Amino acid sequence: YEERILLAKAYLSMDEPAKVREVLSPNTAEAKYLYGLSYFIQNNYQEAIRYFKEVASSPTFGPKALLKLGDAYYNLGDIKRALRYYQMVVENYPNSKEAMEASYDIISSQIKNPSKNLEIAIKQFIDRYKNNPLSEDLKYQLANMYIKQGKQDQAYTLLSSITGEPRYRAMLKMAMLEPDPYKKEQLLI
């Protein structure tokens, strides 16, 4: 059985999801989760949802399945249902990697239409997950919100604190905000 699970995971990593269903039978929580992933990768979200729902209460695969349920509904355009599943991950598995990802997904879904609580949610995420690349991305998103609100100083301060991959984008944005041509040039070189 373990050999089939390893083979199924290998097929997923080789982007051959249909082969997962050739080597496994969906008779355990792990096999059902892998079945769900195989359908998810093929953008067959309805079938993926079916299998993820079957393992959503599993102690081992529940957090992952709930997160993927949220992702599947999001990809289908059912944002409200997606947010419900993301919230379930955060509430039921608060200290898990999946809860961090679900929190990020909840926040990201609100950035286009920000609510009053979005700034607070972003700051809480950044504070809780300080050393995570997702925090750096959210700093960038929050800085953009500040710019739209006319809070250039706050945006500049936040952008200057960004490290990692979004740093280049942050530098470009800081240059855009900088009125002094000399300082603008220094940011760009």
XYZ file of C-alpha atoms in Angstrom:
189
model
C 0.000 0.000 0.000
C 2.781 2.453 0.942
C 4.424 1.814 -2.410
C 1.215 2.822 -4.198
C 0.940 6.003 -2.105
C 4.545 6.916 -2.944
C 3.936 6.177 -6.606
C 0.784 8.331 -6.566
C 2.716 11.215 -4.990
C 5.411 10.806 -7.628
C 2.781 11.013 -10.373
C 1.424 14.204 -8.818
C 4.878 15.747 -8.718
C 5.479 14.735 -12.351
C 2.209 16.424 -13.346
C 0.546 13.153 -14.295
C -2.514 13.317 -12.044
C -4.639 10.827 -14.001
C -2.114 8.097 -13.186
C -2.801 8.618 -9.481
C -6.231 7.136 -10.014
C -4.732 4.192 -11.902
C -2.505 3.121 -8.999
C -4.795 3.910 -6.041
C -8.240 2.996 -4.857
C -9.958 5.697 -2.794
C -10.384 3.513 0.271
C -8.292 5.411 2.849
C -8.217 9.066 3.875
C -4.815 9.554 2.283
C -5.850 7.906 -0.982
C -9.035 10.006 -1.100
C -6.998 13.160 -0.497
C -4.603 12.225 -3.307
C -7.589 11.486 -5.563
C -8.921 14.948 -4.761
C -5.557 16.499 -5.573
C -5.392 14.639 -8.865
C -8.744 16.079 -9.927
C -7.845 19.523 -8.566
C -4.665 19.628 -10.656
C -6.744 18.811 -13.726
C -9.107 21.699 -12.883
C -11.938 19.239 -12.288
C -12.974 21.028 -9.122
C -16.334 19.326 -8.683
C -14.723 15.878 -8.481
C -11.943 17.258 -6.281
C -14.559 18.697 -3.922
C -16.236 15.315 -3.657
C -13.064 13.630 -2.403
C -11.892 16.513 -0.216
C -15.269 16.531 1.549
C -14.859 12.834 2.334
C -11.638 13.506 4.271
C -12.436 16.950 5.690
C -12.954 15.476 9.168
C -9.803 13.341 9.073
C -7.353 14.295 11.835
C -4.433 13.940 9.435
C -5.848 15.240 6.161
C -8.648 17.498 7.415
C -6.699 20.780 7.415
C -5.303 20.146 3.930
C -8.671 19.003 2.590
C -10.507 22.025 4.007
C -7.909 24.366 2.517
C -8.216 22.669 -0.872
C -12.014 22.825 -0.621
C -11.660 26.576 -0.200
C -9.294 26.731 -3.166
C -11.620 24.633 -5.330
C -14.636 26.809 -4.557
C -12.546 29.931 -5.115
C -11.493 28.622 -8.528
C -15.142 27.919 -9.322
C -15.969 31.540 -8.474
C -17.895 30.726 -5.285
C -15.948 33.136 -3.074
C -18.391 33.045 -0.155
C -18.177 29.266 0.113
C -14.385 29.417 -0.306
C -14.140 31.890 2.566
C -16.258 29.611 4.775
C -13.818 26.746 4.233
C -10.794 28.985 4.801
C -12.392 30.197 8.026
C -12.989 26.585 9.127
C -9.272 25.891 8.710
C -8.335 28.941 10.781
C -10.832 28.116 13.530
C -10.261 24.348 13.733
C -6.494 24.217 13.126
C -5.246 27.656 14.284
C -1.564 26.757 14.654
C -1.195 24.831 11.418
C 0.567 25.755 8.201
C -2.826 25.434 6.526
C -4.316 28.057 8.893
C -1.596 30.493 7.868
C -2.348 29.855 4.184
C -6.102 30.121 4.782
C -5.613 33.429 6.635
C -3.593 34.728 3.711
C -6.297 33.580 1.276
C -9.009 35.284 3.320
C -7.068 38.544 3.343
C -6.123 38.304 -0.340
C -9.739 37.810 -1.347
C -10.640 41.115 0.326
C -7.872 43.307 -1.091
C -9.793 44.274 -4.245
C -12.752 45.423 -2.128
C -11.183 46.325 1.213
C -13.276 46.514 4.346
C -12.494 48.592 7.410
C -11.100 45.528 9.171
C -8.725 44.546 6.373
C -5.863 46.741 7.585
C -6.159 45.177 11.043
C -6.261 41.656 9.596
C -3.148 42.306 7.501
C -1.260 43.767 10.474
C -2.235 40.770 12.634
C -1.075 38.354 9.934
C 2.254 40.186 9.540
C 2.749 40.217 13.304
C 1.902 36.532 13.708
C 3.913 35.274 10.713
C 6.860 37.691 10.820
C 9.374 35.586 8.917
C 7.063 34.314 6.233
C 7.254 35.417 2.580
C 3.472 35.836 2.573
C 3.884 38.563 5.212
C 6.222 40.452 2.914
C 3.677 40.256 0.114
C 0.935 41.530 2.420
C 3.149 44.450 3.483
C 3.332 45.380 -0.187
C -0.459 45.065 -0.544
C -1.022 47.172 2.586
C 1.363 49.832 1.266
C -0.703 49.968 -1.934
C -3.831 50.445 0.175
C -2.119 53.294 2.037
C -1.168 54.939 -1.272
C -4.785 54.788 -2.445
C -5.843 56.347 0.880
C -3.297 59.166 0.485
C -1.102 57.883 3.330
C 2.193 58.126 1.439
C 4.393 58.347 4.561
C 2.927 55.160 6.017
C 3.244 53.451 2.637
C 6.880 54.517 2.300
C 7.738 53.293 5.809
C 6.082 49.943 5.167
C 7.702 49.523 1.749
C 11.138 50.227 3.229
C 10.653 47.348 5.687
C 10.039 44.743 2.978
C 12.638 42.032 2.526
C 12.855 39.013 0.269
C 11.342 38.657 -3.186
C 8.894 41.624 -3.104
C 11.807 43.964 -2.233
C 12.355 44.955 -5.870
C 8.688 45.872 -6.335
C 8.819 47.794 -3.059
C 11.834 49.795 -4.225
C 10.034 50.724 -7.458
C 6.966 51.790 -5.501
C 9.123 53.817 -3.078
C 10.749 55.574 -6.044
C 7.293 56.413 -7.352
C 6.452 58.055 -4.001
C 9.765 59.899 -3.644
C 9.528 63.587 -4.651
C 13.311 64.202 -4.483
C 14.863 63.271 -7.871
C 18.227 62.376 -6.288
C 16.648 60.020 -3.739
C 14.435 58.574 -6.478
C 17.549 57.789 -8.540
C 19.247 56.163 -5.537
C 16.270 53.882 -5.027
C 16.307 52.806 -8.658
C 20.025 52.001 -8.968
